[in-house]
Coordinates of C-alpha atoms in Angstrom, one line a residue:
X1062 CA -18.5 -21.6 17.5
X1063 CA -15.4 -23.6 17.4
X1064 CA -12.6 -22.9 19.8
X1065 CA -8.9 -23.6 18.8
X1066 CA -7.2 -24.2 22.0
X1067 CA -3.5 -23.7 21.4
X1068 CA -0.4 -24.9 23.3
X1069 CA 2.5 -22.3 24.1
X1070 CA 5.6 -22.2 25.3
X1071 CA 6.1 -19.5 27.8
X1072 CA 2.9 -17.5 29.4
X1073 CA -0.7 -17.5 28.5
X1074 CA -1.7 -16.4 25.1
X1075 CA -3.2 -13.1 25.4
X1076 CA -7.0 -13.4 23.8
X1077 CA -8.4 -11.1 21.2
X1078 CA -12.1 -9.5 20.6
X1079 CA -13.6 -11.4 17.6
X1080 CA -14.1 -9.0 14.4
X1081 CA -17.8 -9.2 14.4
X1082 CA -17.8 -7.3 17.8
X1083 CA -17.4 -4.0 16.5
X1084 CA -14.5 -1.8 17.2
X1085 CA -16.4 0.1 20.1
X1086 CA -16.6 -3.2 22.4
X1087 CA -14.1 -3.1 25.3
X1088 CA -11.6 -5.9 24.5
X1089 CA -12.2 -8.8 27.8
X1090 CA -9.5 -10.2 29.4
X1091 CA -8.7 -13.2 30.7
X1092 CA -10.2 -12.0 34.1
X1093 CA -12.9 -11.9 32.7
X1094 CA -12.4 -15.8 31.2
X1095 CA -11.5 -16.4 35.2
X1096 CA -14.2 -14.4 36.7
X1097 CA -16.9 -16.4 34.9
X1098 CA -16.0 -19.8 35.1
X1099 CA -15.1 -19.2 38.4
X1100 CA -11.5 -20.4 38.8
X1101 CA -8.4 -18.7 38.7
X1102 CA -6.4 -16.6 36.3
X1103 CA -3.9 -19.1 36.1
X1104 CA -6.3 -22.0 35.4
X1105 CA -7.5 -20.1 32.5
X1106 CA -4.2 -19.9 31.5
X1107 CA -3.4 -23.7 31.8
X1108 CA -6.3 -24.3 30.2
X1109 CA -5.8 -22.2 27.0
X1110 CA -2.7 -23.5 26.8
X1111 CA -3.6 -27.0 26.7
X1112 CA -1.5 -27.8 30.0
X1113 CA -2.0 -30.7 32.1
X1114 CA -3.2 -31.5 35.6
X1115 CA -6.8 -29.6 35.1
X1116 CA -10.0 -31.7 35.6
X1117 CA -11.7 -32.4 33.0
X1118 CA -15.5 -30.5 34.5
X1119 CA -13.2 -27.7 34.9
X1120 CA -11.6 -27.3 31.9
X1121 CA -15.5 -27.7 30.1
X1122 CA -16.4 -24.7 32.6
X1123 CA -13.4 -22.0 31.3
X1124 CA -14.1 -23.8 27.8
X1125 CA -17.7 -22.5 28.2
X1126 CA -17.1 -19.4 29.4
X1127 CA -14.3 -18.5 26.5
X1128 CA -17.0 -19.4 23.9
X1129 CA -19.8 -17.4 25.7
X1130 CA -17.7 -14.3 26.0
X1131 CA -16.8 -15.1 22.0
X1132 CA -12.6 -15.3 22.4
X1133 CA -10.5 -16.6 20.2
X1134 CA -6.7 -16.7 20.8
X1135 CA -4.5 -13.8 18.9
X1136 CA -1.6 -15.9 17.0
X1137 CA 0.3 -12.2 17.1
X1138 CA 0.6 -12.1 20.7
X1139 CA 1.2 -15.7 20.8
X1140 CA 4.4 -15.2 18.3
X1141 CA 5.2 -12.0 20.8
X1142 CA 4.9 -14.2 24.1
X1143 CA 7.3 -16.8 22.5
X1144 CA 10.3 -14.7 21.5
X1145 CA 8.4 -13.4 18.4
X1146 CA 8.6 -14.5 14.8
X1147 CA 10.3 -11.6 13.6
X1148 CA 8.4 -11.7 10.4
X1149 CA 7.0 -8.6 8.5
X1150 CA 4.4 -8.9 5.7
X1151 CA 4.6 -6.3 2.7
X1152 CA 0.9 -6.4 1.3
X1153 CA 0.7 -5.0 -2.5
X1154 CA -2.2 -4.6 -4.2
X1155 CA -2.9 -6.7 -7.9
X1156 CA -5.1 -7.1 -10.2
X1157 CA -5.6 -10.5 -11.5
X1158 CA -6.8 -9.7 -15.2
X1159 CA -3.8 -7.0 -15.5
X1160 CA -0.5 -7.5 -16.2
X1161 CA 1.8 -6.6 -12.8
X1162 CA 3.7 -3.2 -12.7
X1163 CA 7.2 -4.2 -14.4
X1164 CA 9.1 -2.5 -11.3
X1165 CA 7.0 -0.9 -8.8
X1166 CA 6.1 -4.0 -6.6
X1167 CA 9.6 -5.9 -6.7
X1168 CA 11.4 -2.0 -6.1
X1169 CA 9.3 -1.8 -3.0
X1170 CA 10.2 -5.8 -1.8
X1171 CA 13.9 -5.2 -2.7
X1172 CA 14.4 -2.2 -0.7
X1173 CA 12.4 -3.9 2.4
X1174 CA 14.2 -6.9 2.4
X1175 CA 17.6 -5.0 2.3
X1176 CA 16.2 -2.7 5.8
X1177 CA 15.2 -6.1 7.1
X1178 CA 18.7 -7.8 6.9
X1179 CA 19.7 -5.3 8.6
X1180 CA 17.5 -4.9 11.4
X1181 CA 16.8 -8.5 12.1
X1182 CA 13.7 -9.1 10.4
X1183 CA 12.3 -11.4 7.5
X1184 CA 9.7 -10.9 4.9
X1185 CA 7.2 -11.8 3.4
X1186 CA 5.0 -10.8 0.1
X1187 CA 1.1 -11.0 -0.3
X1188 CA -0.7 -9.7 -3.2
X1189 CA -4.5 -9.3 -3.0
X1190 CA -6.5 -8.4 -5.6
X1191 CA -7.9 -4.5 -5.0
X1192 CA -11.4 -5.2 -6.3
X1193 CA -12.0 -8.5 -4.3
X1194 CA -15.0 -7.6 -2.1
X1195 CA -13.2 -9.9 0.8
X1196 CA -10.2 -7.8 0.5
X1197 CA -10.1 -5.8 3.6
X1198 CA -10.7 -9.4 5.3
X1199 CA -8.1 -11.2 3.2
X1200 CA -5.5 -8.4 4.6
X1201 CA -6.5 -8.6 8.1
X1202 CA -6.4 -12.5 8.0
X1203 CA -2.8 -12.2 6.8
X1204 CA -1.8 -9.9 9.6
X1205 CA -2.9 -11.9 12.6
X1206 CA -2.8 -15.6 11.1
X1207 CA 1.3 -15.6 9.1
X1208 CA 2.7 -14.8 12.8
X1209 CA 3.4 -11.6 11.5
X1210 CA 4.8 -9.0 14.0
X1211 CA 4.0 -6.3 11.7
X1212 CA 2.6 -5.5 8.3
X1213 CA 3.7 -2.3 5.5
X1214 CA 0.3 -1.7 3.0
X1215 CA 0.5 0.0 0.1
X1216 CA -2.0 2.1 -1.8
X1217 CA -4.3 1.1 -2.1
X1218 CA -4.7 -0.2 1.3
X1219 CA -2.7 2.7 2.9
X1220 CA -5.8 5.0 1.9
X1221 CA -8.1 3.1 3.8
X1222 CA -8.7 4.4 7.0
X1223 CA -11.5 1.6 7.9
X1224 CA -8.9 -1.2 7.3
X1225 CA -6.1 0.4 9.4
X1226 CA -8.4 1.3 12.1
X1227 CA -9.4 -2.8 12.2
X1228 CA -6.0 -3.5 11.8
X1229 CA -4.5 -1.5 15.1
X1230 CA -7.8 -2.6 16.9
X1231 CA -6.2 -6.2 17.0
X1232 CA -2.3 -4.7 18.0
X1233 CA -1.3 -4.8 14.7
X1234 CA 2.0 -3.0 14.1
X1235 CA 1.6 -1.0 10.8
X1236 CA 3.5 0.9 8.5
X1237 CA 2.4 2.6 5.1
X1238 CA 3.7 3.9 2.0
X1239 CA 2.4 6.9 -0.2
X1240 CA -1.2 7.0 1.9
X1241 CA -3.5 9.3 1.3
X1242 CA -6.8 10.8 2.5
X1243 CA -8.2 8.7 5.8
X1244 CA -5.0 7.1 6.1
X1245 CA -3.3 9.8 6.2
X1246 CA -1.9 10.5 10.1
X1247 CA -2.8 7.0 11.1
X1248 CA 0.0 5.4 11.1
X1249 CA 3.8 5.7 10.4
X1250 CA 4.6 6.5 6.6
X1251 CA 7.0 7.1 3.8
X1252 CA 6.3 8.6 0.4
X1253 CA 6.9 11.5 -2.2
X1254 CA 4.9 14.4 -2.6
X1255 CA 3.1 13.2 -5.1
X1256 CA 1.0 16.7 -5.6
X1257 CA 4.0 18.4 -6.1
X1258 CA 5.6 15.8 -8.4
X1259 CA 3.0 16.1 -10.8
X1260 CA 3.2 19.9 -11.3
X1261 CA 7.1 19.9 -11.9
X1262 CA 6.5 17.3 -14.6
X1263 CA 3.5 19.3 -15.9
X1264 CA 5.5 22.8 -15.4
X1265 CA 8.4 21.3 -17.0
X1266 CA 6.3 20.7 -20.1
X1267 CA 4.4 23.6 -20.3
X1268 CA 7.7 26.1 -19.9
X1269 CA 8.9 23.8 -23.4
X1270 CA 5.9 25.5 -24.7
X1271 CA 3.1 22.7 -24.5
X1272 CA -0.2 24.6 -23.9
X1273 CA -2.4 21.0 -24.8
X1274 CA -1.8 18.1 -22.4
X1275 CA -2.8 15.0 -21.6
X1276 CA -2.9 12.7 -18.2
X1277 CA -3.1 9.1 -18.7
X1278 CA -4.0 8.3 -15.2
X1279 CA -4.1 5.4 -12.8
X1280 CA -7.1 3.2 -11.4
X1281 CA -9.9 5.8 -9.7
X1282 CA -9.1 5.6 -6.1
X1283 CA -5.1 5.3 -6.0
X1284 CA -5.2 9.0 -4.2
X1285 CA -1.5 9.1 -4.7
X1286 CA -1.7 8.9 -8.3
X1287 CA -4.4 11.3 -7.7
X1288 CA -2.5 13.7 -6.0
X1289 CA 0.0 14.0 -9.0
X1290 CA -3.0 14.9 -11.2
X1291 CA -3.8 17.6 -8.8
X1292 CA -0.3 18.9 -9.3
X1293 CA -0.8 19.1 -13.5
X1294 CA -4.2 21.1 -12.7
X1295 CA -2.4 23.2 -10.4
X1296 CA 0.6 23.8 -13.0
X1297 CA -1.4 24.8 -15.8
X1298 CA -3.3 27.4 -13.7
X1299 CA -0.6 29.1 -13.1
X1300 CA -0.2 29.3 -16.1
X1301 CA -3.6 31.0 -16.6
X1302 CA -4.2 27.9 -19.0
X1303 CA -8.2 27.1 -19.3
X1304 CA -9.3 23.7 -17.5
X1305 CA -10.1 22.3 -21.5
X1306 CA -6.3 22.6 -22.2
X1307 CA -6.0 19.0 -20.0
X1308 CA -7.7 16.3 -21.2
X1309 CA -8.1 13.1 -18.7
X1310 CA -8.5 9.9 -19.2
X1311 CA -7.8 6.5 -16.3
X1312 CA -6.4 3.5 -16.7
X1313 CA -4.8 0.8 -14.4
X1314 CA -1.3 1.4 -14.7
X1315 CA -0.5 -1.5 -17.3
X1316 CA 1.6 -0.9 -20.5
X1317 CA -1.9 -2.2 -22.4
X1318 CA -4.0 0.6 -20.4
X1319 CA -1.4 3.3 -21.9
X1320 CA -1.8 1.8 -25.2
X1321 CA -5.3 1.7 -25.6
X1322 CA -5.6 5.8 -23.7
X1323 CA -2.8 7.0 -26.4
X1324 CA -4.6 5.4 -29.1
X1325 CA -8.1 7.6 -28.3
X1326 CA -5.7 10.8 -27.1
X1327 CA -3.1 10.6 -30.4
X1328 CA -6.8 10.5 -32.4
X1329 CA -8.0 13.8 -31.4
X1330 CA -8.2 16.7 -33.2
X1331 CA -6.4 19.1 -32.0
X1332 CA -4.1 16.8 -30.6
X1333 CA -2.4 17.1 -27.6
X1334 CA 1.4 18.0 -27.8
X1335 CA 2.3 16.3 -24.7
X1336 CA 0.9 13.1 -22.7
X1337 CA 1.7 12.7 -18.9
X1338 CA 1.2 8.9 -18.4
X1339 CA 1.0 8.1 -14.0
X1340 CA 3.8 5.9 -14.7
X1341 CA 6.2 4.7 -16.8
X1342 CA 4.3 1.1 -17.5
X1343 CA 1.8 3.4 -19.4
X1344 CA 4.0 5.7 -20.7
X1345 CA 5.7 2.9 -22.6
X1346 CA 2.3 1.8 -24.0
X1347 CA 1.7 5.6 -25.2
X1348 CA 5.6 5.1 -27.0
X1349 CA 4.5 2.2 -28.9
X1350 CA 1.6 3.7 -29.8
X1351 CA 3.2 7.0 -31.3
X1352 CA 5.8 4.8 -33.0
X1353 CA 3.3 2.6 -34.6
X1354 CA 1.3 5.7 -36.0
X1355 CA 4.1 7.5 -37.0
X1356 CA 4.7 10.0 -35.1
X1357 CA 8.2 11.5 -34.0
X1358 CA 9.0 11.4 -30.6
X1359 CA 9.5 14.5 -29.5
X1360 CA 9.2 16.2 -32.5
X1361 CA 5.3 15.5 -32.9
X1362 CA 4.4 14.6 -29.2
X1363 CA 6.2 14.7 -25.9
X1364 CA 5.9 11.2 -23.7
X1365 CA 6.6 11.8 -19.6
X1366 CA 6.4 8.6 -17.8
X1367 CA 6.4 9.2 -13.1
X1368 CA 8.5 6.2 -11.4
X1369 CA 11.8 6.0 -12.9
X1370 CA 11.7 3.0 -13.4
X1371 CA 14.2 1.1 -15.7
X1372 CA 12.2 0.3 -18.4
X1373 CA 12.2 4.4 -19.1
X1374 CA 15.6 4.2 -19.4
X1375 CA 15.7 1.2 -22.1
X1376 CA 12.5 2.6 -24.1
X1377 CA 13.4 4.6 -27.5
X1378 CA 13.6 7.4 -26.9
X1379 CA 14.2 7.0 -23.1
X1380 CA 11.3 8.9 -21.1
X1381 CA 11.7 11.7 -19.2
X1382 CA 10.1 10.9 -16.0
X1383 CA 9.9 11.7 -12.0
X1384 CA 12.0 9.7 -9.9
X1385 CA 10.3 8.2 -7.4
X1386 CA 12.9 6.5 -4.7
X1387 CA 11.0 3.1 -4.5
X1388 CA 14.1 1.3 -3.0
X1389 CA 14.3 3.9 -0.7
X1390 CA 10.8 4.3 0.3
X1391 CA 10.4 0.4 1.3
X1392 CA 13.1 0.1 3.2
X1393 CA 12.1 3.5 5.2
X1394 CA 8.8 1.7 6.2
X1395 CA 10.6 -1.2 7.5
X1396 CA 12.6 1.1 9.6
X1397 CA 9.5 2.7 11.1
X1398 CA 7.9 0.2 11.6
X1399 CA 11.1 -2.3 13.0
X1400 CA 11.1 1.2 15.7
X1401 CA 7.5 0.7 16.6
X1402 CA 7.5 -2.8 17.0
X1403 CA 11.4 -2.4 19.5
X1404 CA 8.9 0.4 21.8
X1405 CA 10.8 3.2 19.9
X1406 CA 9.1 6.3 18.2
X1407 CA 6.5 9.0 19.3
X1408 CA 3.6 10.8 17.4
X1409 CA 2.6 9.0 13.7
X1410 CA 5.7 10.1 11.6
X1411 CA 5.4 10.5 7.5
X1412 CA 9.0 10.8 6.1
X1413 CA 9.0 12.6 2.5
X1414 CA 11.6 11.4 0.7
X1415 CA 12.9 13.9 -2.7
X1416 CA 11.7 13.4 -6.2
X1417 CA 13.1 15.1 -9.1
X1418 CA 12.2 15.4 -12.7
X1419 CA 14.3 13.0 -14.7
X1420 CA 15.4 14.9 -18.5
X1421 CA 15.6 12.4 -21.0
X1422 CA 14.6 12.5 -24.5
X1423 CA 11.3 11.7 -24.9
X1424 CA 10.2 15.3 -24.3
X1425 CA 11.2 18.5 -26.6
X1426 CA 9.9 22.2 -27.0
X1427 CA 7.1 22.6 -29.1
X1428 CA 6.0 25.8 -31.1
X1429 CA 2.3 26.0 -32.2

């Protein structure tokens, strides 16, 4: 193994259990270092740091010893120990043969970077690509190699309990936005409730009459988006409406996903009278799809988009949609986490922030 020994400016850097040791490993500490090369803590220290005036048979010995206990130093508490770089990293998830969310992503950045002028703090953007085998290693690697002080995830890495486990393992200060399942309660979050935004959408369809819908959903996995379908399931029971009445197809979120799902959906026969897209990306694709077979919109299928975004706002007709506070929400996870990383805050906090349905005109009543 190769040891990077590097110089600081205040302190010793503190010295951080290699991944491949397992989570369940007690973390050593540099007394550890001291107590088997035989010299003192602060020789370790001097050494690790590159300092002067240590023989050279000695500096071999703690050199040793560091690569037989398998250290290497943490960069993080390095940054810390020198004043700190006050840098945050925002980690979205992409797809690299998609097409980017038009507004989700850059709604998220916009409201962070706003929270971090305010409390001190710069940002950076990653993207990783979800599917990449090496992504739960890509993320950690940004989080204790950028000088980070703390990092937001978003789904899907705010699902994945196994990555944030790793992730506060190593002191990593963390924040997510919309988790669900195993992340759930691990960490400080922000979100919507996403279960319940999906059945005022759906309920808001159904009381215009629709009794055959349709969910364009998002890639298998997003448990957010997932959660919102739960919400149109829940809806139509309520309305004591069979489980056939809802037909389901997923997609990736992409304008071209909601195209090609509305082209198989507006085929059927019966066709569904309304299609609930799991965002307004898709629910675009669905508009052009309606407009180039012909169809009225409203007046032969209702379009709901979820986001808000402004493209349903600019689409003919505009879509009726959720309103998901995206500004909001990534600016809210800077300010939990900014609290964690000052010694503030108690228990794992989420914070719901409101949704509402949005009415536009891209949903009507309907009479079979």
């Amino acid at each position: 193994m190769r040891l990077l020994a590097v110089a600081g400016a205040m302190g010793h850097p503190e010295i951080m259990w290699r991944p491949d040791q397992g989570l369940s490993a007690r973390k050593p500490t540099i007394d550890d270092v001291a107590r088997l090369s035989g010299v003192g803590r602060t020789t370790v220290s001097r050494v690790l740091n590159g300092g002067p005036n240590v023989r050279e048979p000695v500096r071999r010995k703690v050199l040793e010893a560091v690569q037989t206990l398998d250290y290497r130093v943490n960069p993080q508490a390095r940054s810390l120990a020198g004043g700190g770089s006050r840098m945050l990293a925002l980690v979205l998830a992409s797809d690299l043969d998609a097409e980017p969310n038009s507004f989700y992503a850059s709604a998220l950045e916009l409201g962070a970077v706003r929270q971090c002028l305010h409390s001190g703090f710069q940002l950076f953007t990653r993207h990783v690509p979800q599917d990449d085998p090496a992504a739960i290693q890509q993320v950690i690697d940004i989080a204790l190699n950028q000088r980070c002080q703390g990092v937001i995830l978003t789904p899907p890495f705010s699902d994945n309990a196994d990555l944030i486990q790793q992730l506060r393992a190593r002191g990593v200060h963390l924040a997510a936005i919309s988790p669900g399942g195993g992340g759930l309660g691990l960490v400080d979050a922000v979100g919507i409730d996403d279960e319940a935004g999906g059945h005022d959408i759906a309920r808001y369809l159904l009381e215009l009459g629709h009794r055959h819908l349709a969910y364009l959903g998002g890639i298998a996995g997003h448990l957010s988006a997932e959660s919102r379908l739960d919400g149109v399931r829940r809806a139509m029971r309520e309305m004591g409406l069979p489980d056939d009445a809802l037909t389901v197809e997923r997609g990736d979120f992409t304008f071209r996903s909601g195209s090609l799902i509305a082209e198989r959906m507006l085929a059927l026969s019966p066709r569904p009278s309304a299609l609930i897209c799991a965002n307004d990306d898709m629910a675009a694709g669905a508009l052009s799809v309606a407009h180039a077979r012909g169809l009225q919109v409203p007046g032969d299928v209702s379009i709901s988009g979820f986001d808000d975004t402004p493209v349903s706002a600019i689409v003919w007709p505009p879509l009726t949609t959720v309103h998901q506070p995206l500004k909001a929400m990534g600016g809210e996870a800077v300010r939990l986490l900014s609290e964690r990383i000052t010694g503030g805050g108690g228990d794992w906090a989420f914070r719901t922030l409101p949704h509402s349905v949005v009415v536009r005109e891209s949903a009507g009543a309907w009479e079979a």
